[in-house]
Amino acid sequence: MNYIKTEWKVSENEPKNMQKLLSFNENQLIQIQLLAGKEISTHKAGTDALIIVRKGKVQFTVEGKEIVITNHDILYLEPDENHSIIALEDTELLLVKIR
C-alpha cells in the first residue's frame, strides 16, 4: 500500500504547480494545479495519458479541437497528440502517464 496525501499548493505567487506523486512500472502519477486563467502551452505527452479532473473546470485544445472537462470527466490522450490547457476555474488534475 502507498498512501499519498495531496494538498492545494497554488497561490497568487505560484499560480501553477506540477508534482510527481508516484512512479510505478515506468508509469507516473502527476498532480497538476492551476489557478483560473493559467495555461500550459502546446506540447505532447509522449506516452498514453489519462487526465482526471479532481476539482474545477479546464479547457483542453487537442489537435485543434476544444473540449471542456470537469470533475465528472476523464480525458484520454494518445502519445503524439498536441494539446494545450487553460484553467477556466481553479483546477486540480491528475495526469496518469502510461508506458
One Martini backbone bead per residue (centre of mass of N, CA, C, O) as a GRO file, in nm:
protein
   99
    1MET     BB    1   0.100   0.034   0.018
    2ASN     BB    2   0.020   0.387  -0.092
    3TYR     BB    3   0.001   0.688   0.062
    4ILE     BB    4  -0.140   1.000  -0.074
    5LYS     BB    5  -0.098   1.330   0.001
    6THR     BB    6  -0.295   1.609  -0.092
    7GLU     BB    7  -0.242   1.956  -0.182
    8TRP     BB    8  -0.302   2.290  -0.191
    9LYS     BB    9  -0.038   2.504  -0.359
   10VAL     BB   10  -0.161   2.743  -0.482
   11SER     BB   11  -0.107   3.093  -0.582
   12GLU     BB   12  -0.045   3.406  -0.674
   13ASN     BB   13   0.271   3.339  -0.661
   14GLU     BB   14   0.174   3.022  -0.746
   15PRO     BB   15  -0.034   2.934  -1.022
   16LYS     BB   16   0.158   2.670  -1.060
   17ASN     BB   17   0.146   2.302  -1.014
   18MET     BB   18   0.390   2.032  -1.032
   19GLN     BB   19   0.363   1.678  -0.918
   20LYS     BB   20   0.515   1.392  -0.841
   21LEU     BB   21   0.365   1.110  -0.672
   22LEU     BB   22   0.421   0.852  -0.878
   23SER     BB   23   0.603   0.546  -0.949
   24PHE     BB   24   0.522   0.270  -1.188
   25ASN     BB   25   0.618   0.073  -1.425
   26GLU     BB   26   0.688   0.354  -1.589
   27ASN     BB   27   0.477   0.508  -1.444
   28GLN     BB   28   0.274   0.813  -1.382
   29LEU     BB   29   0.182   1.043  -1.114
   30ILE     BB   30   0.033   1.370  -1.166
   31GLN     BB   31   0.005   1.685  -1.024
   32ILE     BB   32  -0.224   1.953  -1.125
   33GLN     BB   33  -0.219   2.309  -1.065
   34LEU     BB   34  -0.462   2.580  -1.139
   35LEU     BB   35  -0.538   2.884  -1.193
   36ALA     BB   36  -0.742   3.085  -1.315
   37GLY     BB   37  -0.612   3.141  -1.654
   38LYS     BB   38  -0.410   2.930  -1.669
   39GLU     BB   39  -0.137   2.781  -1.862
   40ILE     BB   40  -0.054   2.521  -2.102
   41SER     BB   41   0.128   2.467  -2.349
   42THR     BB   42   0.201   2.322  -2.626
   43HIS     BB   43   0.207   1.956  -2.630
   44LYS     BB   44   0.346   1.633  -2.556
   45ALA     BB   45   0.344   1.342  -2.367
   46GLY     BB   46   0.475   1.056  -2.502
   47THR     BB   47   0.220   0.915  -2.384
   48ASP     BB   48  -0.012   0.775  -2.246
   49ALA     BB   49  -0.311   0.961  -2.123
   50LEU     BB   50  -0.468   1.051  -1.816
   51ILE     BB   51  -0.737   1.273  -1.728
   52ILE     BB   52  -0.820   1.388  -1.394
   53VAL     BB   53  -1.071   1.568  -1.246
   54ARG     BB   54  -1.099   1.698  -0.913
   55LYS     BB   55  -1.109   2.017  -0.986
   56GLY     BB   56  -1.306   2.202  -1.177
   57LYS     BB   57  -1.217   2.373  -1.494
   58VAL     BB   58  -1.111   2.267  -1.830
   59GLN     BB   59  -0.933   2.350  -2.131
   60PHE     BB   60  -0.885   2.161  -2.415
   61THR     BB   61  -0.647   2.143  -2.685
   62VAL     BB   62  -0.685   1.896  -2.948
   63GLU     BB   63  -0.587   1.919  -3.248
   64GLY     BB   64  -0.788   2.196  -3.245
   65LYS     BB   65  -0.980   2.075  -3.026
   66GLU     BB   66  -1.234   2.164  -2.806
   67ILE     BB   67  -1.249   2.084  -2.444
   68VAL     BB   68  -1.456   2.046  -2.159
   69ILE     BB   69  -1.358   1.968  -1.820
   70THR     BB   70  -1.452   1.793  -1.525
   71ASN     BB   71  -1.513   1.608  -1.229
   72HIS     BB   72  -1.679   1.398  -1.443
   73ASP     BB   73  -1.406   1.356  -1.609
   74ILE     BB   74  -1.222   1.185  -1.878
   75LEU     BB   75  -0.904   1.198  -2.049
   76TYR     BB   76  -0.767   1.074  -2.352
   77LEU     BB   77  -0.422   1.049  -2.465
   78GLU     BB   78  -0.211   1.037  -2.709
   79PRO     BB   79   0.127   1.066  -2.751
   80ASP     BB   80   0.099   1.268  -3.036
   81GLU     BB   81  -0.089   1.480  -2.905
   82ASN     BB   82  -0.165   1.794  -2.932
   83HIS     BB   83  -0.169   2.012  -2.633
   84SER     BB   84  -0.371   2.232  -2.429
   85ILE     BB   85  -0.418   2.452  -2.133
   86ILE     BB   86  -0.709   2.596  -1.953
   87ALA     BB   87  -0.821   2.752  -1.673
   88LEU     BB   88  -1.156   2.832  -1.576
   89GLU     BB   89  -1.075   2.727  -1.299
   90ASP     BB   90  -0.984   2.618  -1.029
   91THR     BB   91  -0.741   2.343  -1.070
   92GLU     BB   92  -0.736   1.975  -1.047
   93LEU     BB   93  -0.510   1.726  -1.162
   94LEU     BB   94  -0.466   1.400  -1.300
   95LEU     BB   95  -0.176   1.239  -1.432
   96VAL     BB   96  -0.152   0.946  -1.639
   97LYS     BB   97   0.140   0.784  -1.734
   98ILE     BB   98   0.155   0.539  -1.998
   99ARG     BB   99   0.387   0.264  -2.097
   0.00000   0.00000   0.00000
